[in-house]
Coordinates of C-alpha atoms and ligand atoms in Angstrom, one line a residue:
M1 CA 0.8 -23.4 -22.6
S2 CA 0.1 -27.7 -24.5
P3 CA -1.6 -26.9 -26.9
S4 CA -3.8 -30.3 -26.3
D5 CA -5.0 -29.3 -22.3
N6 CA -4.6 -26.3 -19.7
T7 CA -1.5 -26.6 -18.5
I8 CA 1.4 -24.8 -18.5
K9 CA 3.8 -26.3 -17.9
V10 CA 7.1 -24.2 -16.0
R11 CA 10.9 -23.5 -16.1
N12 CA 12.8 -23.9 -13.4
P13 CA 15.2 -20.4 -13.9
V14 CA 18.6 -22.7 -12.3
T15 CA 18.2 -25.3 -14.0
G16 CA 16.1 -24.1 -17.6
E17 CA 13.6 -27.5 -17.2
Y18 CA 10.9 -27.0 -17.7
D19 CA 10.3 -29.5 -14.0
Y20 CA 6.4 -27.6 -12.7
E21 CA 3.0 -27.0 -14.4
I22 CA 0.1 -25.5 -13.6
S23 CA -3.4 -25.8 -14.6
E24 CA -4.9 -22.2 -15.9
Q25 CA -7.9 -21.7 -14.6
S26 CA -11.1 -21.1 -17.3
S27 CA -13.5 -18.3 -16.8
S28 CA -16.4 -20.3 -16.0
E29 CA -14.3 -21.4 -13.1
I30 CA -13.0 -18.7 -11.6
Y31 CA -16.9 -17.9 -12.3
E32 CA -17.6 -20.1 -10.3
I33 CA -15.2 -18.6 -7.5
A34 CA -16.2 -15.2 -7.8
T35 CA -20.0 -16.2 -7.4
Q36 CA -18.9 -18.5 -3.6
A37 CA -16.6 -14.5 -3.1
R38 CA -19.3 -12.2 -2.8
A39 CA -21.3 -14.8 -1.0
A40 CA -19.1 -15.1 1.9
Q41 CA -17.8 -11.7 1.5
K42 CA -21.1 -9.8 3.0
N43 CA -20.7 -11.4 5.9
W44 CA -17.1 -10.6 5.9
G45 CA -17.4 -7.3 5.4
I46 CA -20.0 -6.6 8.9
L47 CA -17.4 -7.7 10.6
S48 CA -15.9 -5.5 12.9
P49 CA -12.5 -3.9 11.3
R50 CA -11.7 -5.4 15.4
E51 CA -12.3 -8.9 14.4
R52 CA -10.7 -8.5 10.7
G53 CA -7.7 -7.8 12.1
R54 CA -7.6 -10.4 14.5
I55 CA -8.3 -13.3 11.8
L56 CA -5.7 -11.5 9.5
G57 CA -3.7 -12.2 12.9
L58 CA -4.5 -15.5 12.4
F59 CA -3.4 -15.7 8.9
A60 CA -0.2 -14.6 9.7
D61 CA 0.4 -17.1 12.6
A62 CA -0.3 -19.5 9.6
F63 CA 1.6 -18.2 7.9
E64 CA 4.6 -17.9 9.9
R65 CA 4.4 -21.8 11.0
H66 CA 4.2 -22.2 6.9
A67 CA 7.2 -20.0 6.1
K68 CA 10.2 -22.7 5.3
T69 CA 7.7 -24.8 2.7
I70 CA 6.9 -21.5 1.1
G71 CA 9.5 -19.8 0.8
D72 CA 11.9 -23.2 -0.5
A73 CA 8.7 -23.2 -3.1
L74 CA 9.6 -19.8 -3.8
S75 CA 12.7 -20.2 -4.2
R76 CA 12.0 -23.3 -6.3
D77 CA 10.5 -19.9 -8.7
T78 CA 12.7 -17.4 -8.5
G79 CA 16.6 -19.3 -8.2
R80 CA 16.7 -17.3 -5.0
R81 CA 17.3 -18.8 -1.6
A82 CA 17.5 -16.8 1.1
F83 CA 15.4 -14.2 -0.1
S84 CA 13.0 -16.0 -0.7
H85 CA 12.9 -16.8 3.0
L86 CA 12.7 -13.1 3.5
E87 CA 10.8 -12.5 1.1
A88 CA 8.1 -14.7 3.6
A89 CA 8.8 -12.6 6.4
I90 CA 8.5 -9.4 6.1
T91 CA 5.2 -10.9 4.1
V92 CA 3.8 -11.7 7.8
Q93 CA 5.2 -8.4 8.4
I94 CA 3.0 -7.9 6.6
L95 CA -0.3 -9.6 7.6
R96 CA 1.1 -8.9 10.6
T97 CA 0.6 -4.7 10.2
W98 CA -2.6 -4.5 8.7
G99 CA -3.5 -6.8 11.4
A100 CA -2.9 -4.2 13.8
N101 CA -3.2 -1.5 11.5
C102 CA -7.5 -2.5 10.4
E103 CA -8.8 -1.6 14.0
S104 CA -7.3 2.4 13.7
V105 CA -7.4 3.0 9.8
F106 CA -11.2 3.0 10.2
E107 CA -11.7 4.6 14.0
D108 CA -9.0 7.4 11.4
L109 CA -11.8 7.4 8.4
K110 CA -15.0 8.6 10.7
S111 CA -16.5 11.6 10.2
E112 CA -20.1 12.9 11.3
G113 CA -21.0 16.8 12.3
A114 CA -23.0 19.2 10.8
S115 CA -23.3 20.7 6.7
Q116 CA -22.0 23.8 6.4
Q117 CA -23.3 24.6 2.8
V118 CA -27.0 23.0 4.9
P119 CA -26.9 23.7 8.9
T120 CA -30.2 21.9 9.3
V121 CA -28.7 18.5 7.4
H122 CA -26.2 15.9 9.8
F123 CA -23.8 13.5 7.2
R124 CA -22.6 10.6 8.9
H125 CA -20.1 8.7 6.3
V126 CA -20.3 4.7 6.8
F127 CA -17.3 2.7 3.8
V128 CA -18.3 0.6 1.8
P129 CA -15.4 -1.9 0.9
Y130 CA -15.9 -3.4 -2.6
P131 CA -16.9 -6.7 -2.8
V132 CA -14.6 -8.4 -4.9
V133 CA -11.1 -7.9 -5.5
G134 CA -9.3 -8.8 -8.6
V135 CA -5.8 -8.9 -8.0
I136 CA -2.9 -9.9 -10.8
S137 CA 0.6 -10.4 -9.8
P138 CA 3.9 -11.0 -11.6
W139 CA 6.8 -12.5 -11.0
N140 CA 9.7 -10.7 -10.1
V141 CA 8.6 -10.4 -6.3
P142 CA 6.1 -13.6 -6.4
L143 CA 5.2 -14.1 -3.5
L144 CA 4.7 -10.6 -2.3
L145 CA 3.4 -8.2 -4.9
A146 CA 1.4 -11.5 -4.7
L147 CA -0.8 -10.5 -1.1
I148 CA 0.9 -7.0 -0.9
D149 CA -3.0 -5.1 -1.4
S150 CA -4.5 -8.5 -1.5
I151 CA -4.1 -7.7 3.2
P152 CA -5.8 -5.0 2.8
A153 CA -8.1 -5.2 0.5
L154 CA -9.0 -8.2 2.8
A155 CA -9.0 -5.5 6.0
A156 CA -10.8 -3.4 3.8
G157 CA -13.6 -6.5 4.1
S158 CA -12.9 -7.5 0.5
A159 CA -12.8 -10.8 -0.5
V160 CA -9.6 -10.8 -3.2
I161 CA -8.5 -13.1 -6.0
L162 CA -5.6 -13.7 -6.7
K163 CA -4.2 -14.6 -10.0
P164 CA -0.3 -15.0 -9.7
S165 CA 1.7 -14.9 -12.1
E166 CA 2.6 -18.4 -14.2
V167 CA 5.7 -17.5 -14.2
T168 CA 7.2 -18.3 -10.6
P169 CA 3.8 -20.5 -9.9
R170 CA 5.2 -22.5 -6.8
F171 CA 4.5 -20.6 -4.0
I172 CA 0.9 -20.8 -4.4
E173 CA 0.0 -25.0 -3.0
P174 CA 2.0 -24.1 0.5
L175 CA 0.2 -20.5 0.3
K176 CA -3.1 -22.4 1.0
A177 CA -1.8 -24.5 2.7
A178 CA -1.0 -21.3 5.3
L179 CA -4.6 -20.6 4.2
G180 CA -6.7 -23.6 4.9
E181 CA -5.5 -23.6 8.5
V182 CA -7.0 -20.2 8.6
P183 CA -11.5 -22.1 8.2
E184 CA -12.0 -17.6 9.0
L185 CA -11.2 -17.0 5.5
E186 CA -11.9 -20.1 3.4
S187 CA -13.7 -18.6 0.0
L188 CA -12.1 -15.0 1.2
L189 CA -8.8 -14.9 -0.1
N190 CA -9.4 -17.0 -3.4
I191 CA -5.6 -18.0 -4.9
V192 CA -6.0 -18.5 -8.7
T193 CA -3.6 -20.4 -11.6
G194 CA -2.8 -19.3 -14.8
G195 CA -1.8 -17.0 -17.6
P196 CA -3.1 -14.4 -20.0
V197 CA -6.7 -16.1 -19.8
T198 CA -7.6 -16.2 -16.7
G199 CA -6.7 -13.3 -16.4
A200 CA -8.7 -11.6 -18.0
A201 CA -11.5 -13.8 -16.6
V202 CA -10.6 -11.7 -13.1
I203 CA -11.5 -9.2 -14.5
D204 CA -14.3 -9.9 -16.0
S205 CA -16.1 -11.1 -12.9
T206 CA -14.9 -9.1 -10.0
D207 CA -15.2 -5.5 -8.5
V208 CA -12.8 -3.3 -8.6
V209 CA -8.6 -5.0 -10.1
C210 CA -5.4 -4.5 -8.7
F211 CA -2.7 -5.0 -11.7
T212 CA 1.2 -4.8 -11.3
G213 CA 3.4 -5.9 -14.7
S214 CA 4.1 -3.8 -18.0
V215 CA 3.2 -1.1 -19.3
A216 CA 1.7 -3.2 -22.1
T217 CA -0.4 -5.5 -20.6
G218 CA -1.2 -2.6 -17.8
Q219 CA -2.4 -1.5 -21.2
K220 CA -4.7 -3.9 -21.6
V221 CA -6.3 -4.6 -18.5
A222 CA -6.9 -0.7 -18.1
A223 CA -9.0 -0.8 -21.4
H224 CA -9.9 -3.9 -19.9
A225 CA -11.1 -2.8 -16.4
A226 CA -13.1 0.5 -18.5
S227 CA -15.0 -1.7 -20.2
R228 CA -17.1 -3.2 -17.3
F229 CA -17.0 0.5 -15.7
I230 CA -14.9 -1.0 -12.7
P231 CA -12.0 1.5 -11.4
A232 CA -8.1 -0.7 -11.4
F233 CA -5.1 0.1 -9.8
L234 CA -1.8 0.2 -11.7
E235 CA 1.8 -1.0 -10.4
L236 CA 3.6 -0.5 -13.6
G237 CA 7.6 -0.5 -14.9
G238 CA 10.0 2.2 -14.4
K239 CA 12.7 3.8 -15.7
D240 CA 14.1 5.4 -12.9
P241 CA 17.1 8.0 -12.5
A242 CA 19.6 8.6 -9.9
I243 CA 22.1 11.9 -9.7
V244 CA 25.0 11.4 -8.3
C245 CA 26.1 15.5 -7.8
E246 CA 30.0 17.1 -7.9
D247 CA 29.3 16.9 -3.7
A248 CA 28.0 13.5 -3.3
C249 CA 30.2 10.6 -1.2
I250 CA 31.0 9.0 -3.6
E251 CA 31.7 4.9 -2.1
L252 CA 27.8 5.3 -0.2
A253 CA 26.9 6.2 -3.6
V254 CA 28.1 3.0 -5.5
R255 CA 26.4 1.1 -2.9
G256 CA 23.6 3.0 -3.4
I257 CA 23.3 2.7 -7.0
I258 CA 24.9 -0.4 -7.6
R259 CA 22.5 -2.1 -4.8
S260 CA 19.5 -0.9 -6.6
A261 CA 20.6 -2.2 -10.3
I262 CA 22.1 -5.1 -9.4
G263 CA 21.0 -6.4 -7.0
M264 CA 18.1 -9.0 -7.1
T265 CA 19.3 -8.9 -11.0
G266 CA 17.5 -5.6 -11.5
Q267 CA 14.2 -7.2 -11.7
T268 CA 12.3 -4.7 -9.3
C269 CA 10.2 -2.5 -10.9
Q270 CA 12.2 0.1 -9.0
S271 CA 16.5 -0.7 -10.3
L272 CA 18.0 1.9 -10.9
E273 CA 18.5 1.8 -14.9
R274 CA 19.5 5.4 -16.0
I275 CA 22.5 7.0 -13.6
Y276 CA 23.5 10.3 -14.0
V277 CA 26.4 12.1 -13.4
S278 CA 28.2 14.9 -12.4
D279 CA 31.1 15.6 -14.4
K280 CA 33.3 17.2 -12.1
I281 CA 33.7 13.3 -9.9
Y282 CA 33.1 10.8 -13.5
E283 CA 36.1 9.3 -13.9
E284 CA 36.4 9.1 -9.7
F285 CA 32.8 7.7 -9.9
K286 CA 33.7 5.5 -12.1
T287 CA 36.6 3.3 -11.0
E288 CA 34.5 2.9 -7.7
L289 CA 31.5 1.7 -9.4
L290 CA 34.4 -1.3 -11.4
R291 CA 35.8 -2.2 -8.1
Q292 CA 32.7 -2.7 -5.9
I293 CA 31.4 -4.3 -10.0
D294 CA 34.1 -6.4 -9.8
Q295 CA 34.1 -8.1 -6.1
L296 CA 30.7 -9.7 -6.9
T297 CA 30.1 -13.4 -8.1
L298 CA 27.3 -15.3 -9.7
T299 CA 25.0 -17.3 -8.1
C300 CA 26.6 -20.1 -11.2
D301 CA 29.7 -20.1 -9.9
A302 CA 29.3 -19.8 -6.0
P303 CA 25.8 -21.0 -5.5
D304 CA 25.8 -20.6 -1.4
S305 CA 27.3 -17.0 -1.4
G306 CA 27.1 -15.5 -5.1
D307 CA 25.4 -12.5 -5.7
I308 CA 23.9 -12.4 -8.0
G309 CA 21.3 -14.9 -9.1
P310 CA 19.9 -16.3 -12.9
L311 CA 17.3 -14.1 -14.9
I312 CA 14.2 -15.8 -13.9
F313 CA 11.8 -15.3 -16.8
A314 CA 13.7 -16.7 -19.3
K315 CA 12.6 -14.4 -22.1
Q316 CA 14.1 -11.2 -20.1
V317 CA 17.6 -12.3 -21.5
D318 CA 16.5 -11.1 -25.1
T319 CA 15.1 -7.6 -24.4
I320 CA 18.3 -7.5 -22.1
Q321 CA 20.7 -8.3 -25.1
S322 CA 18.7 -6.5 -28.2
Q323 CA 19.2 -3.6 -25.1
V324 CA 22.7 -4.1 -25.1
D325 CA 24.0 -4.5 -28.7
E326 CA 21.7 -1.8 -29.8
A327 CA 23.5 0.4 -27.9
V328 CA 27.1 -1.2 -28.3
K329 CA 25.9 -0.3 -31.8
Q330 CA 25.6 2.7 -32.0
G331 CA 28.3 4.4 -30.0
A332 CA 28.4 2.9 -26.2
L333 CA 30.7 0.6 -25.2
V334 CA 30.7 -2.0 -22.7
L335 CA 33.2 -1.4 -19.5
R336 CA 32.0 -4.6 -17.6
G337 CA 29.7 -7.8 -18.1
G338 CA 27.5 -7.6 -22.0
K339 CA 26.8 -10.8 -22.6
P340 CA 24.3 -13.8 -20.5
R341 CA 25.9 -17.0 -19.4
H342 CA 23.9 -20.3 -20.6
E343 CA 24.1 -22.6 -17.4
G344 CA 21.1 -24.1 -18.0
G345 CA 20.0 -21.6 -16.5
I346 CA 20.6 -17.8 -17.5
W347 CA 22.8 -15.2 -15.9
Y348 CA 23.6 -12.0 -16.9
P349 CA 26.6 -10.4 -15.0
P350 CA 26.7 -6.7 -14.5
T351 CA 26.8 -4.6 -17.3
V352 CA 28.2 -1.2 -16.5
L353 CA 28.1 0.8 -20.0
E354 CA 29.4 4.6 -20.8
H355 CA 29.1 7.1 -23.4
V356 CA 25.6 6.0 -24.3
T357 CA 23.0 8.7 -25.1
H358 CA 19.4 9.4 -24.6
D359 CA 18.2 8.0 -28.6
M360 CA 19.1 4.5 -27.8
L361 CA 16.2 1.5 -25.9
I362 CA 18.6 2.0 -23.1
M363 CA 18.0 4.8 -21.8
R364 CA 14.4 4.5 -23.1
E365 CA 13.0 1.2 -22.2
E366 CA 12.1 -1.0 -19.4
T367 CA 15.2 -3.2 -19.6
F368 CA 15.4 -5.4 -16.3
G369 CA 18.7 -6.8 -16.0
P370 CA 21.8 -5.8 -13.8
I371 CA 22.6 -2.8 -16.5
I372 CA 24.1 0.4 -15.5
P373 CA 24.5 3.2 -17.9
L374 CA 25.8 6.1 -17.5
I375 CA 25.7 9.8 -18.2
K376 CA 27.8 13.0 -17.8
F377 CA 26.5 15.6 -16.8
T378 CA 28.1 19.6 -17.0
S379 CA 25.2 21.3 -14.5
E380 CA 22.6 20.6 -12.1
D381 CA 19.2 21.6 -14.2
E382 CA 20.2 19.4 -17.0
A383 CA 20.7 16.2 -14.6
I384 CA 17.2 16.9 -14.4
A385 CA 15.8 17.7 -17.6
L386 CA 17.6 14.6 -18.6
A387 CA 16.4 12.6 -15.6
N388 CA 12.2 14.0 -16.7
D389 CA 13.1 12.9 -20.0
T390 CA 11.1 9.4 -20.5
T391 CA 7.3 8.0 -20.2
F392 CA 8.3 6.8 -16.9
G393 CA 7.6 7.9 -13.6
L394 CA 8.0 5.3 -11.2
S395 CA 11.1 6.7 -8.2
G396 CA 14.7 7.7 -9.0
A397 CA 17.1 9.0 -6.3
V398 CA 19.9 11.9 -5.9
F399 CA 23.3 11.6 -4.1
S400 CA 24.5 14.8 -2.0
Q401 CA 25.7 16.1 0.8
D402 CA 24.0 19.2 0.6
L403 CA 20.5 18.0 1.4
E404 CA 19.0 20.8 0.8
K405 CA 19.7 21.1 -2.8
A406 CA 18.8 17.3 -2.8
A407 CA 15.4 17.8 -2.1
A408 CA 15.3 20.1 -4.2
I409 CA 16.3 18.8 -7.0
G410 CA 14.4 15.3 -6.1
A411 CA 11.4 17.7 -6.1
Q412 CA 12.0 18.1 -9.8
L413 CA 11.6 15.4 -10.4
E414 CA 8.7 13.4 -12.3
V415 CA 8.5 10.1 -10.5
G416 CA 6.2 9.0 -7.1
G417 CA 8.9 8.2 -4.4
V418 CA 11.8 10.1 -4.5
S419 CA 15.6 8.4 -2.6
I420 CA 18.4 11.4 -1.3
N421 CA 21.2 9.7 -0.3
D422 CA 20.2 5.8 -1.4
A423 CA 17.9 4.0 -4.1
S424 CA 14.8 2.2 -4.1
L425 CA 13.7 3.2 -0.6
T426 CA 9.5 2.9 -1.2
G427 CA 10.7 -0.7 -2.6
V428 CA 11.7 -1.0 1.5
V429 CA 10.0 1.6 3.2
N430 CA 5.4 0.9 2.9
D431 CA 4.1 2.5 5.2
V432 CA 5.0 6.4 3.2
E433 CA 1.6 6.8 0.9
K434 CA 2.7 7.6 -2.6
N435 CA 1.6 7.4 -6.8
S436 CA 2.9 6.2 -9.9
F437 CA 3.1 9.0 -12.4
K438 CA 2.9 8.8 -16.4
L439 CA 3.2 5.2 -17.7
S440 CA 4.7 4.1 -14.0
G441 CA 1.3 3.8 -13.0
L442 CA -2.6 4.8 -12.1
G443 CA -4.8 5.0 -9.1
G444 CA -4.8 5.8 -5.3
S445 CA -1.5 4.2 -3.7
R446 CA -0.7 1.4 -2.6
M447 CA 1.6 2.5 -0.2
G448 CA 1.1 3.3 3.6
R449 CA -2.4 3.4 4.8
A450 CA -4.3 3.8 1.4
G451 CA -3.1 0.8 0.9
L452 CA -7.0 -0.3 2.6
T453 CA -9.2 2.9 2.3
R454 CA -8.7 3.1 -1.4
F455 CA -10.4 -0.3 -1.5
L456 CA -13.4 2.0 0.6
R457 CA -16.3 3.3 -0.9
K458 CA -18.0 6.6 0.8
R459 CA -21.6 6.3 1.5
A460 CA -22.9 9.1 2.9
L461 CA -26.3 9.3 6.0
L462 CA -27.4 13.0 5.0
T463 CA -30.6 13.4 7.9
Q464 CA -32.5 16.4 7.8
T465 CA -33.3 18.3 11.2
A466 CA -35.1 20.4 10.1
E467 CA -39.2 19.9 8.0
P468 CA -38.4 19.2 4.2
A469 CA -38.8 21.9 1.9
S470 CA -41.9 21.5 -0.2
V471 CA -42.0 21.7 -4.6
K472 CA -42.4 25.3 -4.1
L473 CA -38.8 25.7 -3.6
Y474 CA -38.4 24.7 -7.4
S475 CA -41.6 26.5 -7.8
E476 CA -41.0 30.8 -9.8
A477 CA -43.3 32.6 -8.2
Ligands
LIG1 P1 3.7 -8.8 -17.4 O1 2.7 -7.5 -17.7 O2 3.2 -9.9 -18.1 O3 2.2 -10.1 -16.5 C1 1.6 -9.7 -15.2 C2 0.7 -10.3 -14.3 O4 -0.3 -10.6 -16.5 C3 0.8 -12.0 -14.9 O5 0.1 -12.3 -13.9 C4 -0.4 -12.5 -16.3 O6 -0.4 -13.8 -16.6 C5 -0.8 -11.5 -16.5 N1 -1.9 -11.5 -17.8 C6 -1.4 -10.9 -18.7 N2 -2.4 -10.8 -19.9 C7 -3.0 -10.8 -19.5 C8 -4.2 -10.0 -19.8 N3 -4.8 -9.6 -21.2 N4 -5.6 -9.3 -19.2 C9 -5.1 -10.1 -16.9 N5 -3.6 -10.5 -16.9 C10 -2.7 -10.2 -17.7 O7 4.4 -8.9 -16.0 P2 5.2 -9.6 -15.1 O8 6.6 -9.8 -16.7 O9 5.3 -10.0 -14.9 O10 6.1 -8.2 -14.7 C11 6.9 -7.3 -14.9 C12 6.8 -5.7 -14.6 O11 6.3 -5.9 -13.8 C13 7.8 -4.9 -15.2 O12 7.4 -4.1 -16.2 C14 8.0 -4.7 -13.9 O13 8.0 -2.5 -14.2 C15 6.4 -4.5 -13.5 N6 6.3 -4.7 -12.2 C16 5.3 -3.1 -12.0 C17 5.5 -2.9 -10.2 C18 5.3 -1.9 -9.3 O14 6.1 -1.6 -8.5 N7 5.1 -0.6 -9.9 C19 6.4 -4.0 -10.0 C20 6.5 -5.7 -9.1 C21 7.8 -5.3 -11.3

């Protein structure tokens, strides 16, 4: 941020130039927005779920009309052309799905009857949305992770204040243009700009916070939310393991692992970052891995067909390089890659390391780059112990042609999602609930129907059908 004003300069990941800026919105601005959101939510929260679903459908239509400009802005944010337009298309789908399912989620929630404990008391549950939900999102999948919590919060009947990452804010303007075509959502989905100061103001002004980002910031957000006594749903970092058993189909395992670890330049929370391979197939696996890696190209060399885009966040290269250098210093061998290329933007080539150990940072801390460290195991129990030897617990993968064995291994992994014979499936399957384990997160599932119901509090309406008991109930007589 420039010291004299409240603007934040934004870097272009392809050129490396600072060619865009946003303002850091102040806490008084956020407070004012929250006041309006709170007022608007009163009518929104009492609409029927069907009507809210219909209005989300209108937003999907408007979004679709603006999808090209949103995708274009997103590609300037991330340096990813094709995926940015896919990200916009997936967002339309998410909007349509919540719009279509909103009514049925509430139908399924209905619960009433007689108390088993006191049968004369009849109960009915009423579901009360949190008035204003704060959403704070990261830079790695900027649009999707901004809206993945915001849309179900709106469907639940809440208003939202969304603060996307200050690293990738270009998509906000075209998104607001789409939103402007749905007057029914005025003051209900409020998109604000800024960095940590604005993020903290969002926590100060809302009733529940959804945060996606690093563990370090997540800990601050959780402490801040606790000081206000509001819930925090945290989706944090990972260090996902893959276990490749001796009976795995090597070619397909390599394909899935490369897509997860190297695709998106390794900049996703559920990227595989630790690969454990049976010693029986290690050499064959390594040969196939290097064969497939050698076919990949960087988008700085081939802008129209390259596979690996630039690092979005320039400082990430320091984290990646320091972990690689430390590993090499301790005896790791670099089989491919290992050094960044500065071409205006920064590209990190697919990197394969072996002779790594759990003493190295590359096996202990989140890397968030296109790195594949390999470790050989001799027994599946050893592989499970290695996979669980981490402070993270996001997700993991198991490769074996014996599906029962793979499921048994998966059941022992201390993570919230296990992909069998593929990788990072939780990144594409949004309708299946899961929780994050250990430092990877806290709170209800953002996936599946819980993605909406976590924004609802239950109020019990209790009707006495008999005469009320007298104070003699407490008498010593
Ligand atoms: P980050 O923690 O640096 O920032 C995330 C957001 O928090 C940004 O919008 C930032 O402005 C805001 N922020 C920073 N300080 C704040 C404060 N004190 N109070 C309130 N808000 C504050 O994360 P990042 O670098 O943008 O994203 C990368 C991280 O996100 C990685 O660790 C990745 O694993 C994680 N991530 C997790 C998931 C998941 O679903 N578990 C998904 C994507 C990314």
